[in-house]
Amino acid sequence: MIKNLFAALLMLAVLPVGAQKVKCVVNGVSNENGANVMLIDRNARVLVGQAVVADGKFSITGEAEKDALLAIGTEHATWTTLFFNDGTPVSVNLNDNTLKGSPVNERLVKYDLANATPDANLIAKIFKEERNTLIPFAFLMDFAEHFGKESLDSVVATKPLWVNYAAAKPELDYLNKMLDDRAKKNAIIGQQFIDLEEADVDGNMHKLSEYVGKGRWVLVDFWASWCGPCRIEMPNVVAAYDKYHSKGFDVVGLSFDSKKDAWVKAIDQLKMPWIHLSDLKYWRTVAAEVYGVNSIPDNLLIDPQGKIVARGLRAEGLQAKLKEIFGE
């Protein structure tokens, strides 16, 4: 599961207080001698235990709710291994992210590794074949992303075993809100862009209509210098700009910054050669109000006539859409 462990502490559902506690024993191996291994309760958002890798080994003993979904990995790992706290001791190999434990947990980890590259067919298989286990709970976000709200509601209506899991209701509430918010944001697709006005880095005021609806494809990119995921995504946007600019593709950056120096410095650091605008009002920026932006990175792809054709294009999704439009 690709998820920073510290981020896992901020995620999603919280189990009710007073549920049955179960001892959790994890032994493992890692090539990262001296690394701090953290065991996180993904449901309750708490640290269950931690240990330092010594001589290629580590051991953690803690206590968590019965069947809590736990995640283990080194402190700054980009991959964490998931398992349910079902009372069976667990052996984890952090070098290849494999696990030995109960049959359910071993299947969970195999599914997770197979889904390293998101696979809709695999997710559908999990929800069908594992409906009488808790395994689908670990992939609820993936299911929601692949199949949407109606499909998720249909699956829940069949009352699979995991629906009665203590963390399922708050998780489903979160996902339904996320999908509802996304539907509202995507309702703008197919509509004509809405004009707005902000200043460039020199303080000169510009309207969005100076760049959009003028015969070129435009990506209106919502970002900020303080936004880590924005900075991670930006090389992908730069690559798209470099590849397709000569074919009729432009980018307009609308920043959610509040400090001009940080904004201008980030533009230089990330080597973004397109026009940049901001009113330096952080989340109260006019861009957030006009386009309903409540998280970044976000973007709008607007056609040469000014119609919004896509939203939230990132990574391979952005490249694939531009390839569809411009070819190689």
Tab-separated table of C-alpha atoms in Angstrom:
chain	number	residue	atom	x	y	z
A	1	MET	CA	0.000	0.000	0.000
A	2	ILE	CA	1.606	3.235	-1.155
A	3	LYS	CA	0.970	5.552	1.744
A	4	ASN	CA	3.321	7.506	3.977
A	5	LEU	CA	3.012	6.249	7.550
A	6	PHE	CA	2.644	9.708	9.037
A	7	ALA	CA	-0.150	10.386	6.533
A	8	ALA	CA	-1.811	7.177	7.705
A	9	LEU	CA	-2.258	8.773	11.127
A	10	LEU	CA	-4.505	11.391	9.522
A	11	MET	CA	-6.654	9.052	7.490
A	12	LEU	CA	-10.317	8.291	7.413
A	13	ALA	CA	-12.239	6.253	9.936
A	14	VAL	CA	-12.043	6.094	13.714
A	15	LEU	CA	-13.178	3.009	15.611
A	16	PRO	CA	-15.546	3.362	18.562
A	17	VAL	CA	-13.893	3.591	21.967
A	18	GLY	CA	-14.185	0.458	24.075
A	19	ALA	CA	-13.877	-2.219	21.396
A	20	GLN	CA	-12.075	-5.449	22.271
A	21	LYS	CA	-8.279	-5.106	22.469
A	22	VAL	CA	-6.042	-7.807	20.999
A	23	LYS	CA	-2.289	-8.280	21.368
A	24	CYS	CA	-0.320	-7.697	18.182
A	25	VAL	CA	3.067	-9.347	17.621
A	26	VAL	CA	5.142	-8.475	14.565
A	27	ASN	CA	8.598	-9.789	13.749
A	28	GLY	CA	10.348	-8.727	10.604
A	29	VAL	CA	13.452	-8.226	8.522
A	30	SER	CA	14.774	-5.186	6.695
A	31	ASN	CA	17.987	-4.198	4.965
A	32	GLU	CA	17.700	-0.710	6.471
A	33	ASN	CA	19.744	-1.085	9.658
A	34	GLY	CA	19.063	1.843	11.981
A	35	ALA	CA	15.718	2.657	10.344
A	36	ASN	CA	12.694	3.291	12.540
A	37	VAL	CA	9.860	0.868	11.809
A	38	MET	CA	6.393	2.123	12.700
A	39	LEU	CA	3.206	0.117	13.230
A	40	ILE	CA	0.110	2.258	12.668
A	41	ASP	CA	-3.549	1.549	13.392
A	42	ARG	CA	-5.107	2.839	10.178
A	43	ASN	CA	-8.614	2.892	11.687
A	44	ALA	CA	-7.945	4.627	15.002
A	45	ARG	CA	-5.108	6.786	13.583
A	46	VAL	CA	-2.698	5.924	16.372
A	47	LEU	CA	0.799	4.556	16.674
A	48	VAL	CA	0.658	0.974	17.990
A	49	GLY	CA	4.414	0.521	18.350
A	50	GLN	CA	7.806	1.087	16.802
A	51	ALA	CA	11.274	-0.450	16.713
A	52	VAL	CA	14.691	0.201	15.221
A	53	VAL	CA	16.115	-2.263	12.708
A	54	ALA	CA	19.240	-3.930	14.152
A	55	ASP	CA	21.245	-6.635	12.375
A	56	GLY	CA	18.546	-6.731	9.737
A	57	LYS	CA	15.752	-7.561	12.179
A	58	PHE	CA	13.071	-5.875	14.279
A	59	SER	CA	10.252	-6.865	16.609
A	60	ILE	CA	7.169	-4.947	17.739
A	61	THR	CA	4.599	-5.979	20.335
A	62	GLY	CA	1.572	-3.808	20.881
A	63	GLU	CA	-2.164	-3.792	21.375
A	64	ALA	CA	-4.933	-2.700	19.022
A	65	GLU	CA	-8.633	-3.239	18.491
A	66	LYS	CA	-9.696	-6.687	17.336
A	67	ASP	CA	-9.339	-6.855	13.542
A	68	ALA	CA	-8.062	-3.279	13.278
A	69	LEU	CA	-6.422	-2.597	9.914
A	70	LEU	CA	-2.735	-2.047	10.647
A	71	ALA	CA	0.063	-0.719	8.442
A	72	ILE	CA	3.771	-1.302	8.959
A	73	GLY	CA	6.840	0.147	7.287
A	74	THR	CA	9.910	2.237	7.878
A	75	GLU	CA	9.295	5.805	8.976
A	76	HIS	CA	9.522	7.449	5.549
A	77	ALA	CA	8.538	4.456	3.442
A	78	THR	CA	6.583	4.942	0.233
A	79	TRP	CA	5.092	1.460	0.700
A	80	THR	CA	3.472	0.061	3.820
A	81	THR	CA	2.336	-3.505	4.384
A	82	LEU	CA	-1.240	-3.959	5.567
A	83	PHE	CA	-2.761	-6.636	7.795
A	84	PHE	CA	-5.712	-7.110	10.129
A	85	ASN	CA	-5.048	-7.535	13.838
A	86	ASP	CA	-6.737	-10.952	14.041
A	87	GLY	CA	-4.556	-12.306	16.871
A	88	THR	CA	-2.214	-14.337	14.643
A	89	PRO	CA	1.471	-13.302	14.908
A	90	VAL	CA	2.848	-11.712	11.773
A	91	SER	CA	6.241	-11.965	10.067
A	92	VAL	CA	6.999	-9.114	7.659
A	93	ASN	CA	9.764	-8.791	5.089
A	94	LEU	CA	10.135	-5.071	4.438
A	95	ASN	CA	12.621	-5.743	1.643
A	96	ASP	CA	9.934	-7.193	-0.640
A	97	ASN	CA	6.835	-6.206	1.409
A	98	THR	CA	5.669	-9.794	1.823
A	99	LEU	CA	3.998	-11.179	4.928
A	100	LYS	CA	3.404	-14.478	6.709
A	101	GLY	CA	0.437	-14.725	9.034
A	102	SER	CA	-3.173	-15.808	8.916
A	103	PRO	CA	-4.579	-16.920	5.515
A	104	VAL	CA	-6.672	-13.735	5.292
A	105	ASN	CA	-3.694	-11.481	5.908
A	106	GLU	CA	-1.512	-13.370	3.447
A	107	ARG	CA	-4.183	-12.967	0.765
A	108	LEU	CA	-4.600	-9.286	1.653
A	109	VAL	CA	-0.903	-8.612	1.099
A	110	LYS	CA	-0.815	-10.538	-2.179
A	111	TYR	CA	-3.771	-8.524	-3.456
A	112	ASP	CA	-2.156	-5.281	-2.347
A	113	LEU	CA	1.131	-6.054	-4.096
A	114	ALA	CA	-0.738	-7.077	-7.248
A	115	ASN	CA	-2.586	-3.737	-7.112
A	116	ALA	CA	0.632	-1.682	-6.970
A	117	THR	CA	-0.388	-0.566	-10.444
A	118	PRO	CA	-4.115	0.119	-9.918
A	119	ASP	CA	-6.158	-2.640	-11.562
A	120	ALA	CA	-9.950	-2.291	-11.809
A	121	ASN	CA	-10.382	-5.967	-12.716
A	122	LEU	CA	-8.454	-7.048	-9.625
A	123	ILE	CA	-10.513	-4.756	-7.373
A	124	ALA	CA	-13.749	-6.166	-8.822
A	125	LYS	CA	-12.434	-9.691	-8.189
A	126	ILE	CA	-11.586	-8.854	-4.569
A	127	PHE	CA	-15.046	-7.484	-3.853
A	128	LYS	CA	-16.661	-10.546	-5.409
A	129	GLU	CA	-14.472	-13.365	-4.107
A	130	GLU	CA	-13.725	-11.901	-0.661
A	131	ARG	CA	-17.202	-10.650	0.217
A	132	ASN	CA	-17.242	-12.930	3.282
A	133	THR	CA	-13.963	-11.546	4.665
A	134	LEU	CA	-12.742	-8.106	5.770
A	135	ILE	CA	-10.297	-7.841	2.858
A	136	PRO	CA	-12.490	-5.579	0.666
A	137	PHE	CA	-12.475	-2.937	3.412
A	138	ALA	CA	-8.781	-2.322	2.729
A	139	PHE	CA	-9.614	-1.533	-0.905
A	140	LEU	CA	-12.699	0.638	-0.460
A	141	MET	CA	-10.941	3.758	-1.717
A	142	ASP	CA	-9.749	1.892	-4.813
A	143	PHE	CA	-13.275	0.602	-5.486
A	144	ALA	CA	-14.745	4.091	-5.128
A	145	GLU	CA	-12.110	5.553	-7.473
A	146	HIS	CA	-12.621	2.868	-10.125
A	147	PHE	CA	-16.386	2.333	-10.043
A	148	GLY	CA	-18.035	5.347	-8.406
A	149	LYS	CA	-20.847	5.958	-5.945
A	150	GLU	CA	-23.669	3.961	-7.569
A	151	SER	CA	-21.560	0.808	-7.791
A	152	LEU	CA	-20.364	1.256	-4.223
A	153	ASP	CA	-23.949	1.666	-3.001
A	154	SER	CA	-24.977	-1.456	-4.935
A	155	VAL	CA	-22.248	-3.538	-3.313
A	156	VAL	CA	-23.132	-2.276	0.173
A	157	ALA	CA	-26.804	-3.159	-0.441
A	158	THR	CA	-25.854	-6.836	-0.829
A	159	LYS	CA	-24.617	-6.736	2.808
A	160	PRO	CA	-21.200	-8.425	2.505
A	161	LEU	CA	-19.504	-9.346	5.774
A	162	TRP	CA	-17.196	-6.308	5.823
A	163	VAL	CA	-20.164	-3.890	5.937
A	164	ASN	CA	-20.604	-4.829	9.620
A	165	TYR	CA	-16.945	-4.022	10.373
A	166	ALA	CA	-16.741	-1.262	13.007
A	167	ALA	CA	-14.768	1.084	10.755
A	168	ALA	CA	-16.888	0.503	7.640
A	169	LYS	CA	-19.619	3.089	8.310
A	170	PRO	CA	-17.335	6.105	8.892
A	171	GLU	CA	-15.206	4.996	5.942
A	172	LEU	CA	-18.256	4.749	3.691
A	173	ASP	CA	-19.537	8.111	4.942
A	174	TYR	CA	-16.181	9.651	4.036
A	175	LEU	CA	-16.134	8.068	0.578
A	176	ASN	CA	-19.725	9.044	-0.196
A	177	LYS	CA	-18.972	12.659	0.712
A	178	MET	CA	-15.804	12.556	-1.380
A	179	LEU	CA	-17.710	11.193	-4.383
A	180	ASP	CA	-20.549	13.709	-3.928
A	181	ASP	CA	-18.040	16.578	-3.787
A	182	ARG	CA	-16.301	15.253	-6.876
A	183	ALA	CA	-19.595	15.004	-8.752
A	184	LYS	CA	-20.344	18.646	-7.937
A	185	LYS	CA	-16.891	19.715	-9.079
A	186	ASN	CA	-17.160	17.687	-12.276
A	187	ALA	CA	-20.558	19.177	-13.083
A	188	ILE	CA	-18.615	22.053	-14.613
A	189	ILE	CA	-17.264	19.758	-17.321
A	190	GLY	CA	-18.922	20.604	-20.623
A	191	GLN	CA	-19.573	24.192	-19.521
A	192	GLN	CA	-17.888	27.354	-20.790
A	193	PHE	CA	-15.070	28.581	-18.557
A	194	ILE	CA	-15.805	31.382	-16.068
A	195	ASP	CA	-13.592	34.420	-16.265
A	196	LEU	CA	-11.665	35.819	-13.295
A	197	GLU	CA	-8.896	38.327	-12.711
A	198	GLU	CA	-5.672	38.058	-10.716
A	199	ALA	CA	-2.192	39.575	-10.701
A	200	ASP	CA	0.970	38.169	-12.284
A	201	VAL	CA	4.306	38.006	-10.441
A	202	ASP	CA	4.981	41.665	-11.350
A	203	GLY	CA	1.660	42.832	-9.953
A	204	ASN	CA	-0.001	43.373	-13.309
A	205	MET	CA	-3.671	42.345	-13.457
A	206	HIS	CA	-4.767	39.788	-16.042
A	207	LYS	CA	-8.046	38.135	-16.907
A	208	LEU	CA	-8.198	34.401	-17.523
A	209	SER	CA	-9.907	35.222	-20.823
A	210	GLU	CA	-6.630	36.647	-22.119
A	211	TYR	CA	-5.321	33.088	-22.357
A	212	VAL	CA	-8.373	30.833	-22.562
A	213	GLY	CA	-10.740	30.453	-25.504
A	214	LYS	CA	-8.199	31.898	-27.928
A	215	GLY	CA	-7.753	28.870	-30.171
A	216	ARG	CA	-5.375	26.816	-28.006
A	217	TRP	CA	-5.852	24.037	-25.476
A	218	VAL	CA	-5.205	25.361	-21.964
A	219	LEU	CA	-4.593	23.600	-18.669
A	220	VAL	CA	-5.666	25.901	-15.829
A	221	ASP	CA	-3.556	24.549	-12.983
A	222	PHE	CA	-4.502	25.152	-9.335
A	223	TRP	CA	-1.426	24.779	-7.112
A	224	ALA	CA	0.674	26.395	-4.364
A	225	SER	CA	4.322	26.514	-3.360
A	226	TRP	CA	3.459	24.967	0.028
A	227	CYS	CA	1.555	22.031	-1.512
A	228	GLY	CA	3.768	18.919	-1.511
A	229	PRO	CA	1.633	16.876	-3.948
A	230	CYS	CA	1.562	19.903	-6.293
A	231	ARG	CA	5.350	20.039	-6.347
A	232	ILE	CA	5.560	16.296	-6.928
A	233	GLU	CA	3.146	16.548	-9.864
A	234	MET	CA	4.721	19.654	-11.423
A	235	PRO	CA	7.506	17.877	-13.403
A	236	ASN	CA	4.727	15.957	-15.153
A	237	VAL	CA	3.007	19.221	-16.104
A	238	VAL	CA	6.315	20.708	-17.274
A	239	ALA	CA	6.954	17.635	-19.421
A	240	ALA	CA	3.486	17.951	-20.955
A	241	TYR	CA	4.059	21.634	-21.663
A	242	ASP	CA	7.449	20.988	-23.258
A	243	LYS	CA	6.031	18.212	-25.437
A	244	TYR	CA	2.804	19.816	-26.622
A	245	HIS	CA	3.275	23.598	-26.377
A	246	SER	CA	4.383	23.881	-29.999
A	247	LYS	CA	1.279	21.912	-31.015
A	248	GLY	CA	-1.159	24.293	-29.371
A	249	PHE	CA	-1.044	23.587	-25.625
A	250	ASP	CA	-0.654	26.193	-22.873
A	251	VAL	CA	-0.773	26.260	-19.092
A	252	VAL	CA	-2.044	28.996	-16.789
A	253	GLY	CA	-1.014	28.615	-13.150
A	254	LEU	CA	-3.453	29.913	-10.525
A	255	SER	CA	-1.701	29.840	-7.171
A	256	PHE	CA	-3.210	29.401	-3.705
A	257	ASP	CA	-0.186	31.027	-2.092
A	258	SER	CA	-0.356	33.809	0.475
A	259	LYS	CA	3.309	34.849	0.380
A	260	LYS	CA	4.640	36.323	-2.844
A	261	ASP	CA	8.293	35.440	-2.218
A	262	ALA	CA	7.510	31.752	-1.729
A	263	TRP	CA	5.286	31.753	-4.824
A	264	VAL	CA	7.891	33.375	-7.082
A	265	LYS	CA	10.692	31.198	-5.701
A	266	ALA	CA	8.728	28.008	-6.395
A	267	ILE	CA	8.041	29.083	-9.980
A	268	ASP	CA	11.779	29.434	-10.504
A	269	GLN	CA	12.698	26.239	-8.635
A	270	LEU	CA	10.178	24.113	-10.509
A	271	LYS	CA	11.037	25.737	-13.861
A	272	MET	CA	7.477	26.505	-14.916
A	273	PRO	CA	7.664	28.704	-18.044
A	274	TRP	CA	3.971	29.610	-18.379
A	275	ILE	CA	1.933	32.561	-17.082
A	276	HIS	CA	1.309	32.591	-13.325
A	277	LEU	CA	-1.461	34.478	-11.554
A	278	SER	CA	-2.495	34.828	-7.907
A	279	ASP	CA	-4.352	37.157	-5.562
A	280	LEU	CA	-2.267	35.750	-2.674
A	281	LYS	CA	-5.371	35.015	-0.607
A	282	TYR	CA	-4.578	31.378	0.237
A	283	TRP	CA	-7.840	29.326	0.325
A	284	ARG	CA	-9.895	32.517	-0.055
A	285	THR	CA	-8.514	33.054	-3.526
A	286	VAL	CA	-11.072	33.955	-6.182
A	287	ALA	CA	-10.067	30.805	-8.088
A	288	ALA	CA	-11.317	28.613	-5.235
A	289	GLU	CA	-14.628	30.445	-5.109
A	290	VAL	CA	-15.262	30.492	-8.860
A	291	TYR	CA	-14.282	26.881	-9.562
A	292	GLY	CA	-15.145	25.167	-6.266
A	293	VAL	CA	-11.559	24.139	-5.517
A	294	ASN	CA	-11.319	22.606	-2.040
A	295	SER	CA	-8.129	20.577	-2.525
A	296	ILE	CA	-5.006	20.901	-4.627
A	297	PRO	CA	-3.461	19.941	-6.950
A	298	ASP	CA	-6.443	20.363	-9.231
A	299	ASN	CA	-6.821	21.560	-12.801
A	300	LEU	CA	-9.168	22.200	-15.704
A	301	LEU	CA	-8.461	21.292	-19.314
A	302	ILE	CA	-10.163	23.819	-21.594
A	303	ASP	CA	-10.595	23.424	-25.334
A	304	PRO	CA	-9.732	26.086	-27.955
A	305	GLN	CA	-13.283	27.494	-27.812
A	306	GLY	CA	-13.220	27.872	-24.025
A	307	LYS	CA	-15.223	24.786	-23.038
A	308	ILE	CA	-14.068	22.777	-20.018
A	309	VAL	CA	-13.502	19.182	-21.147
A	310	ALA	CA	-11.764	17.541	-18.160
A	311	ARG	CA	-10.815	18.116	-14.551
A	312	GLY	CA	-8.192	16.747	-12.168
A	313	LEU	CA	-5.863	15.286	-14.798
A	314	ARG	CA	-2.659	14.042	-13.176
A	315	ALA	CA	0.326	11.818	-13.947
A	316	GLU	CA	-0.449	9.338	-16.738
A	317	GLY	CA	-3.997	10.684	-16.976
A	318	LEU	CA	-2.782	14.077	-18.166
A	319	GLN	CA	-0.329	12.576	-20.638
A	320	ALA	CA	-2.936	10.170	-22.015
A	321	LYS	CA	-5.492	12.949	-22.547
A	322	LEU	CA	-2.993	15.166	-24.342
A	323	LYS	CA	-1.841	12.259	-26.486
A	324	GLU	CA	-5.481	11.667	-27.406
A	325	ILE	CA	-5.781	15.324	-28.451
A	326	PHE	CA	-2.431	15.927	-30.121
A	327	GLY	CA	-1.138	12.449	-30.944
A	328	GLU	CA	2.509	11.613	-30.341
